[in-house]
PDB file of C-alpha atoms and ligand atoms in Angstrom:
ATOM      1  CA  MET T   1     227.194 219.071 -69.519  1.00 90.00           C
ATOM      2  CA  TYR T   2     230.227 217.371 -68.756  1.00 98.00           C
ATOM      3  CA  LYS T   3     234.262 218.429 -68.331  1.00 98.00           C
ATOM      4  CA  ILE T   4     237.224 216.157 -69.212  1.00 98.00           C
ATOM      5  CA  ILE T   5     239.885 216.504 -66.930  1.00 98.00           C
ATOM      6  CA  ASP T   6     243.540 217.648 -68.635  1.00 98.00           C
ATOM      7  CA  GLY T   7     245.084 215.409 -66.988  1.00 98.00           C
ATOM      8  CA  LYS T   8     248.078 215.746 -69.607  1.00 98.00           C
ATOM      9  CA  LYS T   9     247.677 220.036 -69.192  1.00 98.00           C
ATOM     10  CA  ILE T  10     247.397 219.324 -65.272  1.00 98.00           C
ATOM     11  CA  ALA T  11     250.917 216.805 -65.790  1.00 98.00           C
ATOM     12  CA  ALA T  12     252.566 219.758 -67.457  1.00 98.00           C
ATOM     13  CA  GLU T  13     251.176 223.061 -64.843  1.00 98.00           C
ATOM     14  CA  LEU T  14     253.086 220.416 -62.268  1.00 98.00           C
ATOM     15  CA  ARG T  15     255.907 219.970 -63.953  1.00 98.00           C
ATOM     16  CA  LEU T  16     256.901 222.976 -64.510  1.00 98.00           C
ATOM     17  CA  LYS T  17     256.504 224.091 -60.568  1.00 98.00           C
ATOM     18  CA  ILE T  18     258.740 221.477 -60.038  1.00 98.00           C
ATOM     19  CA  LYS T  19     261.155 221.589 -62.386  1.00 98.00           C
ATOM     20  CA  SER T  20     261.865 225.431 -60.128  1.00 98.00           C
ATOM     21  CA  ASP T  21     261.576 223.758 -57.245  1.00 98.00           C
ATOM     22  CA  VAL T  22     264.198 222.061 -57.990  1.00 98.00           C
ATOM     23  CA  SER T  23     266.019 224.500 -59.401  1.00 98.00           C
ATOM     24  CA  ASP T  24     265.590 226.094 -56.341  1.00 98.00           C
ATOM     25  CA  PHE T  25     267.172 223.025 -54.365  1.00 98.00           C
ATOM     26  CA  LYS T  26     270.008 223.070 -56.155  1.00 98.00           C
ATOM     27  CA  LYS T  27     271.055 226.799 -55.766  1.00 98.00           C
ATOM     28  CA  ASN T  28     270.629 226.403 -52.208  1.00 97.00           C
ATOM     29  CA  THR T  29     271.895 223.457 -51.514  1.00 97.00           C
ATOM     30  CA  GLY T  30     274.626 223.394 -54.666  1.00 97.00           C
ATOM     31  CA  ARG T  31     273.348 219.797 -54.571  1.00 97.00           C
ATOM     32  CA  ASP T  32     271.785 218.016 -57.031  1.00 98.00           C
ATOM     33  CA  ILE T  33     268.753 215.690 -56.576  1.00 98.00           C
ATOM     34  CA  GLY T  34     269.076 211.962 -58.085  1.00 98.00           C
ATOM     35  CA  LEU T  35     266.559 209.066 -58.520  1.00 98.00           C
ATOM     36  CA  ALA T  36     268.300 205.823 -59.145  1.00 98.00           C
ATOM     37  CA  VAL T  37     265.463 203.734 -62.175  1.00 98.00           C
ATOM     38  CA  VAL T  38     265.804 200.238 -61.094  1.00 98.00           C
ATOM     39  CA  LEU T  39     265.089 197.666 -64.398  1.00 98.00           C
ATOM     40  CA  VAL T  40     265.243 194.170 -64.149  1.00 98.00           C
ATOM     41  CA  GLY T  41     264.632 191.838 -67.188  1.00 98.00           C
ATOM     42  CA  ASP T  42     262.990 192.823 -70.469  1.00 95.00           C
ATOM     43  CA  ASN T  43     259.552 193.689 -70.013  1.00 95.00           C
ATOM     44  CA  GLN T  44     258.501 195.232 -72.616  1.00 94.00           C
ATOM     45  CA  ALA T  45     255.797 197.463 -70.577  1.00 91.00           C
ATOM     46  CA  SER T  46     258.408 198.199 -67.753  1.00 95.00           C
ATOM     47  CA  GLN T  47     261.173 199.061 -70.133  1.00 97.00           C
ATOM     48  CA  ILE T  48     258.813 201.902 -71.827  1.00 94.00           C
ATOM     49  CA  TYR T  49     257.550 203.162 -68.681  1.00 94.00           C
ATOM     50  CA  VAL T  50     261.019 203.484 -67.127  1.00 97.00           C
ATOM     51  CA  ARG T  51     262.391 205.837 -70.164  1.00 97.00           C
ATOM     52  CA  ASN T  52     259.419 207.424 -69.674  1.00 96.00           C
ATOM     53  CA  LYS T  53     260.977 208.299 -65.706  1.00 97.00           C
ATOM     54  CA  ILE T  54     264.228 208.569 -67.242  1.00 98.00           C
ATOM     55  CA  LYS T  55     262.855 211.064 -69.533  1.00 97.00           C
ATOM     56  CA  ALA T  56     260.504 212.916 -66.794  1.00 97.00           C
ATOM     57  CA  CYS T  57     264.152 213.557 -64.138  1.00 98.00           C
ATOM     58  CA  GLU T  58     265.731 215.576 -67.627  1.00 98.00           C
ATOM     59  CA  GLU T  59     263.331 217.707 -68.044  1.00 98.00           C
ATOM     60  CA  VAL T  60     262.418 218.187 -64.595  1.00 98.00           C
ATOM     61  CA  GLY T  61     266.329 218.925 -63.748  1.00 98.00           C
ATOM     62  CA  ILE T  62     266.575 215.258 -61.122  1.00 98.00           C
ATOM     63  CA  LYS T  63     269.593 213.721 -61.841  1.00 98.00           C
ATOM     64  CA  SER T  64     268.847 209.804 -62.667  1.00 98.00           C
ATOM     65  CA  PHE T  65     270.738 206.491 -61.944  1.00 98.00           C
ATOM     66  CA  ALA T  66     269.716 203.988 -64.525  1.00 98.00           C
ATOM     67  CA  TYR T  67     270.450 200.440 -63.147  1.00 98.00           C
ATOM     68  CA  TYR T  68     269.261 197.784 -66.062  1.00 98.00           C
ATOM     69  CA  MET T  69     269.923 194.170 -65.029  1.00 98.00           C
ATOM     70  CA  PRO T  70     269.762 191.004 -66.614  1.00 98.00           C
ATOM     71  CA  LYS T  71     266.355 188.902 -66.213  1.00 97.00           C
ATOM     72  CA  GLU T  72     268.718 185.989 -64.827  1.00 98.00           C
ATOM     73  CA  THR T  73     269.760 188.696 -61.824  1.00 98.00           C
ATOM     74  CA  SER T  74     269.639 185.960 -58.359  1.00 98.00           C
ATOM     75  CA  GLN T  75     267.574 188.181 -55.597  1.00 98.00           C
ATOM     76  CA  ASN T  76     270.629 188.118 -53.694  1.00 98.00           C
ATOM     77  CA  GLU T  77     271.989 190.373 -56.214  1.00 98.00           C
ATOM     78  CA  LEU T  78     269.223 192.687 -56.564  1.00 98.00           C
ATOM     79  CA  ASN T  79     268.936 192.691 -52.501  1.00 98.00           C
ATOM     80  CA  ALA T  80     272.996 193.655 -52.793  1.00 98.00           C
ATOM     81  CA  LEU T  81     272.333 196.599 -55.112  1.00 98.00           C
ATOM     82  CA  ILE T  82     269.378 197.922 -53.036  1.00 98.00           C
ATOM     83  CA  SER T  83     271.333 198.517 -50.098  1.00 98.00           C
ATOM     84  CA  GLU T  84     274.312 199.951 -51.347  1.00 98.00           C
ATOM     85  CA  LEU T  85     272.000 202.767 -52.922  1.00 98.00           C
ATOM     86  CA  ALA T  86     270.167 203.410 -50.001  1.00 98.00           C
ATOM     87  CA  LEU T  87     273.460 203.853 -48.616  1.00 98.00           C
ATOM     88  CA  ASP T  88     274.178 206.847 -51.263  1.00 98.00           C
ATOM     89  CA  GLU T  89     273.918 210.079 -50.254  1.00 97.00           C
ATOM     90  CA  ASN T  90     273.786 211.709 -54.314  1.00 97.00           C
ATOM     91  CA  LEU T  91     270.349 209.737 -54.412  1.00 98.00           C
ATOM     92  CA  HIS T  92     266.706 211.183 -52.471  1.00 98.00           C
ATOM     93  CA  GLY T  93     264.435 207.769 -54.494  1.00 98.00           C
ATOM     94  CA  ILE T  94     264.479 204.417 -55.651  1.00 98.00           C
ATOM     95  CA  LEU T  95     262.388 202.718 -57.832  1.00 98.00           C
ATOM     96  CA  VAL T  96     262.412 199.435 -58.577  1.00 98.00           C
ATOM     97  CA  GLN T  97     259.984 198.611 -62.539  1.00 97.00           C
ATOM     98  CA  LEU T  98     257.171 195.785 -61.158  1.00 95.00           C
ATOM     99  CA  PRO T  99     256.610 193.396 -61.933  1.00 94.00           C
ATOM    100  CA  LEU T 100     260.123 191.591 -61.167  1.00 97.00           C
ATOM    101  CA  PRO T 101     260.792 188.430 -62.638  1.00 97.00           C
ATOM    102  CA  GLU T 102     259.394 185.809 -60.549  1.00 97.00           C
ATOM    103  CA  HIS T 103     262.039 183.939 -59.168  1.00 98.00           C
ATOM    104  CA  ILE T 104     262.591 186.986 -56.808  1.00 98.00           C
ATOM    105  CA  ASN T 105     260.479 187.943 -53.998  1.00 98.00           C
ATOM    106  CA  SER T 106     259.559 191.606 -54.630  1.00 95.00           C
ATOM    107  CA  GLU T 107     258.544 192.482 -50.485  1.00 94.00           C
ATOM    108  CA  GLU T 108     261.825 191.233 -49.918  1.00 96.00           C
ATOM    109  CA  ALA T 109     263.888 193.820 -52.069  1.00 97.00           C
ATOM    110  CA  LEU T 110     261.212 195.866 -51.865  1.00 96.00           C
ATOM    111  CA  LYS T 111     262.266 196.316 -47.702  1.00 96.00           C
ATOM    112  CA  LEU T 112     265.467 197.429 -48.534  1.00 98.00           C
ATOM    113  CA  ILE T 113     264.477 200.293 -50.463  1.00 98.00           C
ATOM    114  CA  PRO T 114     264.500 203.367 -47.029  1.00 97.00           C
ATOM    115  CA  GLU T 115     261.348 204.722 -46.131  1.00 96.00           C
ATOM    116  CA  SER T 116     262.816 207.839 -46.803  1.00 96.00           C
ATOM    117  CA  LYS T 117     263.948 206.856 -49.935  1.00 98.00           C
ATOM    118  CA  ASP T 118     260.773 204.624 -51.572  1.00 98.00           C
ATOM    119  CA  VAL T 119     259.475 207.491 -54.146  1.00 98.00           C
ATOM    120  CA  ASP T 120     256.869 205.100 -54.537  1.00 97.00           C
ATOM    121  CA  GLY T 121     255.179 204.930 -51.520  1.00 97.00           C
ATOM    122  CA  PHE T 122     255.068 200.997 -50.945  1.00 94.00           C
ATOM    123  CA  SER T 123     256.358 200.453 -48.118  1.00 92.00           C
ATOM    124  CA  ALA T 124     255.254 199.227 -45.241  1.00 92.00           C
ATOM    125  CA  ASN T 125     255.667 202.504 -43.016  1.00 92.00           C
ATOM    126  CA  ASN T 126     254.626 205.446 -45.894  1.00 95.00           C
ATOM    127  CA  ILE T 127     251.847 202.972 -46.332  1.00 94.00           C
ATOM    128  CA  GLY T 128     251.737 203.101 -42.577  1.00 94.00           C
ATOM    129  CA  ASN T 129     251.849 206.825 -42.034  1.00 94.00           C
ATOM    130  CA  LEU T 130     249.067 208.004 -45.063  1.00 95.00           C
ATOM    131  CA  CYS T 131     246.532 205.192 -43.195  1.00 94.00           C
ATOM    132  CA  LEU T 132     247.817 207.726 -39.453  1.00 92.00           C
ATOM    133  CA  ASN T 133     247.342 211.020 -41.899  1.00 75.00           C
ATOM    134  CA  GLY T 134     250.980 211.265 -41.425  1.00 70.00           C
ATOM    135  CA  LYS T 135     254.584 213.021 -43.226  1.00 78.00           C
ATOM    136  CA  SER T 136     254.526 210.218 -46.082  1.00 90.00           C
ATOM    137  CA  LEU T 137     255.422 209.273 -49.609  1.00 97.00           C
ATOM    138  CA  VAL T 138     252.286 208.592 -51.060  1.00 97.00           C
ATOM    139  CA  ALA T 139     251.445 205.876 -54.343  1.00 97.00           C
ATOM    140  CA  CYS T 140     252.020 207.903 -57.132  1.00 98.00           C
ATOM    141  CA  THR T 141     248.252 207.272 -58.705  1.00 98.00           C
ATOM    142  CA  PRO T 142     246.798 207.676 -56.223  1.00 98.00           C
ATOM    143  CA  ASN T 143     247.825 210.415 -55.217  1.00 98.00           C
ATOM    144  CA  GLY T 144     248.093 211.737 -58.685  1.00 98.00           C
ATOM    145  CA  VAL T 145     244.404 211.478 -58.773  1.00 98.00           C
ATOM    146  CA  MET T 146     244.127 213.530 -55.607  1.00 98.00           C
ATOM    147  CA  LYS T 147     245.790 216.715 -57.536  1.00 98.00           C
ATOM    148  CA  MET T 148     243.714 216.237 -60.732  1.00 98.00           C
ATOM    149  CA  LEU T 149     240.164 216.542 -58.136  1.00 98.00           C
ATOM    150  CA  GLU T 150     242.128 219.499 -56.525  1.00 98.00           C
ATOM    151  CA  TYR T 151     242.954 221.213 -59.589  1.00 98.00           C
ATOM    152  CA  GLU T 152     239.370 220.602 -60.858  1.00 98.00           C
ATOM    153  CA  GLN T 153     238.657 222.219 -56.883  1.00 98.00           C
ATOM    154  CA  ILE T 154     235.827 219.042 -56.559  1.00 98.00           C
ATOM    155  CA  ASN T 155     234.663 218.935 -53.433  1.00 97.00           C
ATOM    156  CA  LEU T 156     235.119 215.779 -51.391  1.00 98.00           C
ATOM    157  CA  ASN T 157     233.933 216.615 -48.440  1.00 98.00           C
ATOM    158  CA  GLY T 158     230.535 214.602 -47.040  1.00 98.00           C
ATOM    159  CA  LYS T 159     231.042 213.130 -50.447  1.00 98.00           C
ATOM    160  CA  ASN T 160     230.429 209.347 -51.444  1.00 98.00           C
ATOM    161  CA  SER T 161     233.142 207.898 -52.962  1.00 99.00           C
ATOM    162  CA  VAL T 162     233.381 204.623 -54.618  1.00 99.00           C
ATOM    163  CA  VAL T 163     236.625 203.285 -55.866  1.00 98.00           C
ATOM    164  CA  VAL T 164     236.262 199.883 -58.094  1.00 98.00           C
ATOM    165  CA  GLY T 165     239.431 197.508 -57.208  1.00 98.00           C
ATOM    166  CA  ARG T 166     241.677 196.782 -53.987  1.00 98.00           C
ATOM    167  CA  SER T 167     245.891 196.949 -55.399  1.00 96.00           C
ATOM    168  CA  ASN T 168     247.937 197.836 -52.702  1.00 94.00           C
ATOM    169  CA  ILE T 169     249.541 200.305 -55.328  1.00 93.00           C
ATOM    170  CA  VAL T 170     246.312 201.744 -56.664  1.00 97.00           C
ATOM    171  CA  GLY T 171     243.110 201.260 -54.427  1.00 98.00           C
ATOM    172  CA  LYS T 172     244.101 201.276 -51.623  1.00 97.00           C
ATOM    173  CA  PRO T 173     245.793 204.358 -50.948  1.00 97.00           C
ATOM    174  CA  MET T 174     243.144 205.808 -53.224  1.00 98.00           C
ATOM    175  CA  ALA T 175     240.729 204.359 -50.785  1.00 98.00           C
ATOM    176  CA  MET T 176     243.144 206.039 -47.577  1.00 97.00           C
ATOM    177  CA  LEU T 177     243.298 209.809 -49.476  1.00 97.00           C
ATOM    178  CA  LEU T 178     240.204 209.885 -50.475  1.00 97.00           C
ATOM    179  CA  LEU T 179     238.879 209.163 -46.070  1.00 97.00           C
ATOM    180  CA  ASN T 180     241.851 211.580 -45.762  1.00 95.00           C
ATOM    181  CA  ALA T 181     239.626 214.022 -47.759  1.00 96.00           C
ATOM    182  CA  ASN T 182     236.733 213.653 -45.444  1.00 97.00           C
ATOM    183  CA  SER T 183     234.815 211.503 -48.186  1.00 98.00           C
ATOM    184  CA  THR T 184     232.725 208.440 -47.471  1.00 98.00           C
ATOM    185  CA  VAL T 185     234.606 205.996 -48.761  1.00 98.00           C
ATOM    186  CA  THR T 186     233.337 202.513 -50.332  1.00 98.00           C
ATOM    187  CA  VAL T 187     236.013 199.908 -51.500  1.00 98.00           C
ATOM    188  CA  CYS T 188     234.817 197.744 -54.237  1.00 98.00           C
ATOM    189  CA  HIS T 189     236.148 194.636 -55.569  1.00 97.00           C
ATOM    190  CA  SER T 190     235.674 191.018 -57.785  1.00 94.00           C
ATOM    191  CA  ARG T 191     234.057 189.463 -54.424  1.00 96.00           C
ATOM    192  CA  THR T 192     231.538 192.805 -54.539  1.00 97.00           C
ATOM    193  CA  VAL T 193     228.126 192.063 -54.900  1.00 97.00           C
ATOM    194  CA  ASN T 194     225.511 194.836 -56.406  1.00 96.00           C
ATOM    195  CA  LEU T 195     228.176 196.939 -57.506  1.00 98.00           C
ATOM    196  CA  LYS T 196     226.087 198.178 -60.029  1.00 98.00           C
ATOM    197  CA  GLU T 197     224.220 199.617 -56.228  1.00 98.00           C
ATOM    198  CA  HIS T 198     227.854 201.080 -54.560  1.00 98.00           C
ATOM    199  CA  CYS T 199     228.450 202.010 -58.001  1.00 98.00           C
ATOM    200  CA  LEU T 200     225.183 204.411 -58.522  1.00 98.00           C
ATOM    201  CA  ASN T 201     225.334 205.366 -55.383  1.00 98.00           C
ATOM    202  CA  ALA T 202     228.517 207.179 -55.664  1.00 98.00           C
ATOM    203  CA  ASP T 203     229.457 210.897 -56.192  1.00 98.00           C
ATOM    204  CA  VAL T 204     232.864 209.916 -56.823  1.00 99.00           C
ATOM    205  CA  ILE T 205     233.864 206.970 -58.532  1.00 99.00           C
ATOM    206  CA  VAL T 206     238.010 205.787 -59.045  1.00 98.00           C
ATOM    207  CA  ALA T 207     238.144 202.418 -61.388  1.00 98.00           C
ATOM    208  CA  ALA T 208     241.250 200.297 -60.632  1.00 98.00           C
ATOM    209  CA  VAL T 209     240.646 197.341 -61.994  1.00 97.00           C
ATOM    210  CA  GLY T 210     242.307 196.500 -65.015  1.00 96.00           C
ATOM    211  CA  LYS T 211     238.805 195.298 -67.106  1.00 96.00           C
ATOM    212  CA  ALA T 212     238.278 197.362 -70.632  1.00 97.00           C
ATOM    213  CA  LYS T 213     234.930 199.808 -69.993  1.00 96.00           C
ATOM    214  CA  PHE T 214     234.111 198.156 -66.895  1.00 97.00           C
ATOM    215  CA  ILE T 215     232.104 200.936 -66.187  1.00 98.00           C
ATOM    216  CA  THR T 216     229.451 201.503 -67.751  1.00 98.00           C
ATOM    217  CA  ALA T 217     226.015 204.076 -68.154  1.00 98.00           C
ATOM    218  CA  ASP T 218     223.744 202.999 -66.465  1.00 98.00           C
ATOM    219  CA  MET T 219     226.604 201.290 -63.323  1.00 98.00           C
ATOM    220  CA  VAL T 220     226.913 205.647 -62.570  1.00 98.00           C
ATOM    221  CA  LYS T 221     224.983 208.321 -61.212  1.00 98.00           C
ATOM    222  CA  GLU T 222     223.649 211.593 -62.945  1.00 98.00           C
ATOM    223  CA  GLY T 223     226.769 214.434 -62.397  1.00 98.00           C
ATOM    224  CA  ALA T 224     229.411 211.967 -60.553  1.00 98.00           C
ATOM    225  CA  VAL T 225     232.754 212.611 -61.192  1.00 99.00           C
ATOM    226  CA  VAL T 226     234.194 209.633 -63.019  1.00 99.00           C
ATOM    227  CA  ILE T 227     238.092 209.165 -62.978  1.00 98.00           C
ATOM    228  CA  ASP T 228     239.685 206.262 -64.825  1.00 98.00           C
ATOM    229  CA  VAL T 229     243.080 204.312 -63.478  1.00 98.00           C
ATOM    230  CA  GLY T 230     242.995 202.018 -66.396  1.00 97.00           C
ATOM    231  CA  MET T 231     245.126 201.256 -68.890  1.00 94.00           C
ATOM    232  CA  ASN T 232     243.826 198.304 -71.307  1.00 95.00           C
ATOM    233  CA  LYS T 233     243.742 197.610 -75.372  1.00 92.00           C
ATOM    234  CA  ASP T 234     240.410 197.527 -76.549  1.00 90.00           C
ATOM    235  CA  GLU T 235     239.713 194.874 -79.459  1.00 90.00           C
ATOM    236  CA  ASN T 236     240.791 196.804 -81.805  1.00 92.00           C
ATOM    237  CA  GLY T 237     244.225 197.543 -80.140  1.00 92.00           C
ATOM    238  CA  ARG T 238     243.998 200.643 -78.454  1.00 94.00           C
ATOM    239  CA  LEU T 239     244.437 202.252 -74.855  1.00 95.00           C
ATOM    240  CA  CYS T 240     241.613 202.250 -73.575  1.00 96.00           C
ATOM    241  CA  GLY T 241     240.505 202.841 -69.949  1.00 97.00           C
ATOM    242  CA  ASP T 242     238.225 200.830 -67.636  1.00 98.00           C
ATOM    243  CA  VAL T 243     235.612 203.131 -68.233  1.00 98.00           C
ATOM    244  CA  ASP T 244     232.478 203.067 -70.850  1.00 97.00           C
ATOM    245  CA  PHE T 245     234.377 206.690 -71.968  1.00 98.00           C
ATOM    246  CA  GLU T 246     231.822 206.964 -74.649  1.00 97.00           C
ATOM    247  CA  ASN T 247     228.744 206.129 -73.529  1.00 98.00           C
ATOM    248  CA  VAL T 248     229.354 207.234 -69.660  1.00 98.00           C
ATOM    249  CA  LYS T 249     230.667 211.285 -70.164  1.00 98.00           C
ATOM    250  CA  GLU T 250     227.000 212.443 -70.497  1.00 98.00           C
ATOM    251  CA  LYS T 251     225.701 211.386 -67.160  1.00 98.00           C
ATOM    252  CA  CYS T 252     228.758 213.017 -65.178  1.00 98.00           C
ATOM    253  CA  SER T 253     229.443 216.497 -64.391  1.00 98.00           C
ATOM    254  CA  TYR T 254     233.580 215.150 -64.296  1.00 98.00           C
ATOM    255  CA  ILE T 255     235.377 212.873 -66.843  1.00 98.00           C
ATOM    256  CA  SER T 256     239.214 212.158 -66.493  1.00 98.00           C
ATOM    257  CA  PRO T 257     239.932 210.103 -70.520  1.00 98.00           C
ATOM    258  CA  VAL T 258     241.908 207.830 -71.258  1.00 98.00           C
ATOM    259  CA  PRO T 259     244.538 208.284 -72.243  1.00 96.00           C
ATOM    260  CA  GLY T 260     245.472 212.110 -71.596  1.00 97.00           C
ATOM    261  CA  GLY T 261     243.627 212.044 -68.016  1.00 98.00           C
ATOM    262  CA  VAL T 262     245.438 209.863 -64.721  1.00 98.00           C
ATOM    263  CA  GLY T 263     248.404 208.130 -67.243  1.00 95.00           C
ATOM    264  CA  PRO T 264     250.464 211.722 -67.171  1.00 95.00           C
ATOM    265  CA  MET T 265     250.507 212.452 -63.025  1.00 98.00           C
ATOM    266  CA  THR T 266     251.576 209.386 -62.089  1.00 97.00           C
ATOM    267  CA  ILE T 267     254.924 209.861 -63.738  1.00 97.00           C
ATOM    268  CA  THR T 268     254.872 213.607 -62.907  1.00 98.00           C
ATOM    269  CA  MET T 269     254.110 212.493 -58.878  1.00 98.00           C
ATOM    270  CA  LEU T 270     257.321 210.277 -58.860  1.00 98.00           C
ATOM    271  CA  MET T 271     259.007 213.654 -59.336  1.00 98.00           C
ATOM    272  CA  TYR T 272     257.371 215.189 -57.084  1.00 98.00           C
ATOM    273  CA  ASN T 273     257.959 212.457 -54.341  1.00 98.00           C
ATOM    274  CA  THR T 274     261.523 212.769 -55.227  1.00 98.00           C
ATOM    275  CA  TYR T 275     261.602 215.920 -54.600  1.00 98.00           C
ATOM    276  CA  ILE T 276     259.610 215.786 -51.862  1.00 97.00           C
ATOM    277  CA  SER T 277     261.814 213.068 -50.566  1.00 98.00           C
ATOM    278  CA  ALA T 278     265.475 215.165 -51.837  1.00 98.00           C
ATOM    279  CA  SER T 279     263.758 218.486 -49.306  1.00 97.00           C
ATOM    280  CA  ARG T 280     263.580 216.997 -46.541  1.00 95.00           C
ATOM    281  CA  SER T 281     267.161 215.260 -46.383  1.00 94.00           C
ATOM    282  CA  ALA T 282     268.341 218.762 -46.503  1.00 91.00           C
ATOM    283  CA  ASN T 283     265.973 219.878 -43.651  1.00 80.00           C
TER     284      ASN T 283
HETATM  285  N1  LIG J   1     254.956 199.251 -62.642  1.00 76.77           N
HETATM  286  C1  LIG J   1     253.910 199.669 -63.023  1.00 76.77           C
HETATM  287  N2  LIG J   1     253.371 200.540 -62.614  1.00 76.77           N
HETATM  288  C2  LIG J   1     254.451 201.237 -61.233  1.00 76.77           C
HETATM  289  C3  LIG J   1     254.611 201.760 -60.008  1.00 76.77           C
HETATM  290  O1  LIG J   1     254.360 203.222 -59.425  1.00 76.77           O
HETATM  291  N3  LIG J   1     255.795 201.974 -59.439  1.00 76.77           N
HETATM  292  C4  LIG J   1     257.063 200.929 -59.854  1.00 76.77           C
HETATM  293  N4  LIG J   1     258.179 200.192 -59.443  1.00 76.77           N
HETATM  294  N5  LIG J   1     256.222 199.670 -60.474  1.00 76.77           N
HETATM  295  C5  LIG J   1     255.197 199.837 -61.557  1.00 76.77           C
END
């Protein structure tokens, strides 16, 4: 018998807690918490993400400052804006929505976000601190996955975890978080030989490959925990994950669905990081 991990419900509970923490922060310091959201160009998916991030800010009481820049924005113009936001004491977080237009060097722009305001957790310092098990702002999606596992009291100690996908945004920080939780971690990717064998050995699978229904039932051990980070379209144009949910679920002890799994957690963790950044700046 499998249990569905309800990301929507966990995210809603967390947002209530964040809302109350934000309200306490305001009472105690007399200050607002501010998040800058920068969108360059007119990528449709990015527009939806940004709108949802601003909505989440309203929900938890964080003040958002949106900067919409045209797709022709130059590297210098974007760099200048980020440098200005970096100095603004009313801002505790700066989020530059990715992907940026092709003529912009993302790494150069993101490097201008100070570590303390890097609420995406993408900077070299924050990733480095995560590896050293120090105080870092952790990338939102993998941190959301950890909160889901924690909520369900899934014990990771000594368990075999397989992360499928090695992106800087999800796969790599995910592997580090699982390692920090004393799991034995294998990171699989497009060049991995015998992917199925690795997956069959896993107590926990985190699928973050970006391929619809890529993880099939024959790859999953009886009783495994399966977390699906994928956001794909199926053959009918409907949102689906990296896991063949209908066939895989019967083999699992826990499984997260798409939609309604990891997705709602990501923006919640952005709110969490912004609150953490503000409270660190106040101390
Ligand atoms: N684009 C897709 N996901 C993300 C994210 O988590 N942060 C940013 N900044 N851009 C994204």
